[in-house]
């Protein structure tokens, strides 16, 4: 799976290089289209990997400090997620700076976009 992630990152990076003179929103649109296509093509495998990595995890909203025995669920530990979040945050920041978008909560917006494209959520929505 790591190879597919690395290939995807290379493809997105190459596409962004060719689009460097376009608006941030156009680049964001291309990235999201590529991400949806990747999720669609790799969906079953992505869900299997995502679920197996969450097997021993639990969600906790309690404001406690993590311990070595506390395995909290967080997408931010996934390298692809972190890369995508950083990329989306950068594109959204640029779009706001160039007045392509109204001011917004950029980290939340990036999280919300990525949450809807989480393989499990995406696959569930596709079945509806």
GROMACS .gro file of C-alpha atoms in nm:
model
  128
    1UNK     CA    1   0.000   0.000   0.000
    2UNK     CA    2   0.292   0.229   0.073
    3UNK     CA    3   0.396   0.212  -0.293
    4UNK     CA    4   0.050   0.324  -0.405
    5UNK     CA    5   0.064   0.615  -0.160
    6UNK     CA    6   0.408   0.716  -0.283
    7UNK     CA    7   0.297   0.691  -0.647
    8UNK     CA    8  -0.009   0.902  -0.569
    9UNK     CA    9   0.203   1.168  -0.398
   10UNK     CA   10   0.440   1.175  -0.696
   11UNK     CA   11   0.149   1.208  -0.941
   12UNK     CA   12  -0.010   1.492  -0.744
   13UNK     CA   13   0.324   1.670  -0.706
   14UNK     CA   14   0.393   1.641  -1.079
   15UNK     CA   15   0.046   1.772  -1.164
   16UNK     CA   16   0.087   2.065  -0.926
   17UNK     CA   17   0.419   2.151  -1.090
   18UNK     CA   18   0.249   2.173  -1.430
   19UNK     CA   19  -0.027   2.389  -1.279
   20UNK     CA   20   0.195   2.623  -1.077
   21UNK     CA   21   0.069   2.930  -1.268
   22UNK     CA   22  -0.299   2.856  -1.207
   23UNK     CA   23  -0.519   2.970  -0.919
   24UNK     CA   24  -0.511   2.794  -0.585
   25UNK     CA   25  -0.875   2.694  -0.628
   26UNK     CA   26  -0.801   2.532  -0.964
   27UNK     CA   27  -0.513   2.339  -0.810
   28UNK     CA   28  -0.735   2.241  -0.515
   29UNK     CA   29  -0.997   2.115  -0.760
   30UNK     CA   30  -0.737   1.903  -0.941
   31UNK     CA   31  -0.601   1.761  -0.614
   32UNK     CA   32  -0.949   1.670  -0.492
   33UNK     CA   33  -1.035   1.509  -0.825
   34UNK     CA   34  -0.716   1.303  -0.810
   35UNK     CA   35  -0.788   1.207  -0.447
   36UNK     CA   36  -1.144   1.095  -0.529
   37UNK     CA   37  -1.014   0.893  -0.824
   38UNK     CA   38  -0.744   0.733  -0.606
   39UNK     CA   39  -1.000   0.652  -0.336
   40UNK     CA   40  -1.241   0.511  -0.593
   41UNK     CA   41  -0.975   0.290  -0.753
   42UNK     CA   42  -0.812   0.173  -0.429
   43UNK     CA   43  -1.122   0.187  -0.207
   44UNK     CA   44  -1.151  -0.172  -0.092
   45UNK     CA   45  -0.781  -0.201  -0.014
   46UNK     CA   46  -0.774   0.142   0.155
   47UNK     CA   47  -1.069   0.046   0.379
   48UNK     CA   48  -0.902  -0.282   0.475
   49UNK     CA   49  -0.578  -0.105   0.565
   50UNK     CA   50  -0.758   0.174   0.752
   51UNK     CA   51  -0.969  -0.068   0.954
   52UNK     CA   52  -0.681  -0.300   1.039
   53UNK     CA   53  -0.477  -0.007   1.170
   54UNK     CA   54  -0.773   0.098   1.388
   55UNK     CA   55  -0.831  -0.248   1.537
   56UNK     CA   56  -0.678  -0.166   1.875
   57UNK     CA   57  -0.777   0.199   1.878
   58UNK     CA   58  -1.058   0.379   2.053
   59UNK     CA   59  -1.190   0.731   2.026
   60UNK     CA   60  -1.161   0.938   2.338
   61UNK     CA   61  -1.285   1.289   2.382
   62UNK     CA   62  -1.165   1.307   2.740
   63UNK     CA   63  -0.895   1.572   2.788
   64UNK     CA   64  -0.645   1.331   2.940
   65UNK     CA   65  -0.281   1.299   2.860
   66UNK     CA   66  -0.205   0.993   2.649
   67UNK     CA   67  -0.030   0.705   2.818
   68UNK     CA   68   0.163   0.419   2.670
   69UNK     CA   69  -0.149   0.201   2.715
   70UNK     CA   70  -0.383   0.455   2.556
   71UNK     CA   71  -0.424   0.394   2.182
   72UNK     CA   72  -0.640   0.681   2.066
   73UNK     CA   73  -0.768   0.693   1.709
   74UNK     CA   74  -0.617   0.974   1.508
   75UNK     CA   75  -0.577   1.007   1.135
   76UNK     CA   76  -0.292   1.250   1.191
   77UNK     CA   77  -0.055   0.957   1.247
   78UNK     CA   78  -0.093   0.845   0.885
   79UNK     CA   79   0.180   0.993   0.660
   80UNK     CA   80  -0.052   1.026   0.358
   81UNK     CA   81  -0.314   1.204   0.569
   82UNK     CA   82  -0.052   1.444   0.710
   83UNK     CA   83   0.079   1.517   0.359
   84UNK     CA   84  -0.271   1.576   0.221
   85UNK     CA   85  -0.366   1.794   0.518
   86UNK     CA   86  -0.055   2.008   0.470
   87UNK     CA   87  -0.123   2.034   0.096
   88UNK     CA   88  -0.489   2.130   0.140
   89UNK     CA   89  -0.402   2.376   0.415
   90UNK     CA   90  -0.147   2.542   0.187
   91UNK     CA   91  -0.387   2.565  -0.107
   92UNK     CA   92  -0.670   2.697   0.112
   93UNK     CA   93  -0.437   2.953   0.272
   94UNK     CA   94  -0.325   3.071  -0.071
   95UNK     CA   95  -0.685   3.090  -0.194
   96UNK     CA   96  -0.786   3.305   0.104
   97UNK     CA   97  -0.479   3.528   0.064
   98UNK     CA   98  -0.565   3.587  -0.303
   99UNK     CA   99  -0.931   3.649  -0.217
  100UNK     CA  100  -1.045   3.341  -0.410
  101UNK     CA  101  -1.218   3.233  -0.089
  102UNK     CA  102  -1.366   3.424   0.203
  103UNK     CA  103  -1.172   3.394   0.530
  104UNK     CA  104  -1.234   3.056   0.693
  105UNK     CA  105  -1.105   2.814   0.953
  106UNK     CA  106  -0.842   2.656   0.731
  107UNK     CA  107  -0.728   2.362   0.950
  108UNK     CA  108  -1.090   2.263   1.017
  109UNK     CA  109  -1.180   2.293   0.648
  110UNK     CA  110  -0.889   2.068   0.550
  111UNK     CA  111  -0.993   1.816   0.818
  112UNK     CA  112  -1.357   1.826   0.702
  113UNK     CA  113  -1.261   1.769   0.339
  114UNK     CA  114  -1.035   1.478   0.429
  115UNK     CA  115  -1.295   1.328   0.664
  116UNK     CA  116  -1.545   1.301   0.380
  117UNK     CA  117  -1.283   1.128   0.168
  118UNK     CA  118  -1.177   0.880   0.437
  119UNK     CA  119  -1.195   0.541   0.263
  120UNK     CA  120  -1.451   0.396   0.507
  121UNK     CA  121  -1.679   0.699   0.488
  122UNK     CA  122  -1.638   0.728   0.113
  123UNK     CA  123  -1.716   0.361   0.054
  124UNK     CA  124  -2.021   0.380   0.284
  125UNK     CA  125  -2.153   0.684   0.098
  126UNK     CA  126  -2.101   0.515  -0.239
  127UNK     CA  127  -2.324   0.228  -0.125
  128UNK     CA  128  -2.611   0.463  -0.034
   0.00000   0.00000   0.00000
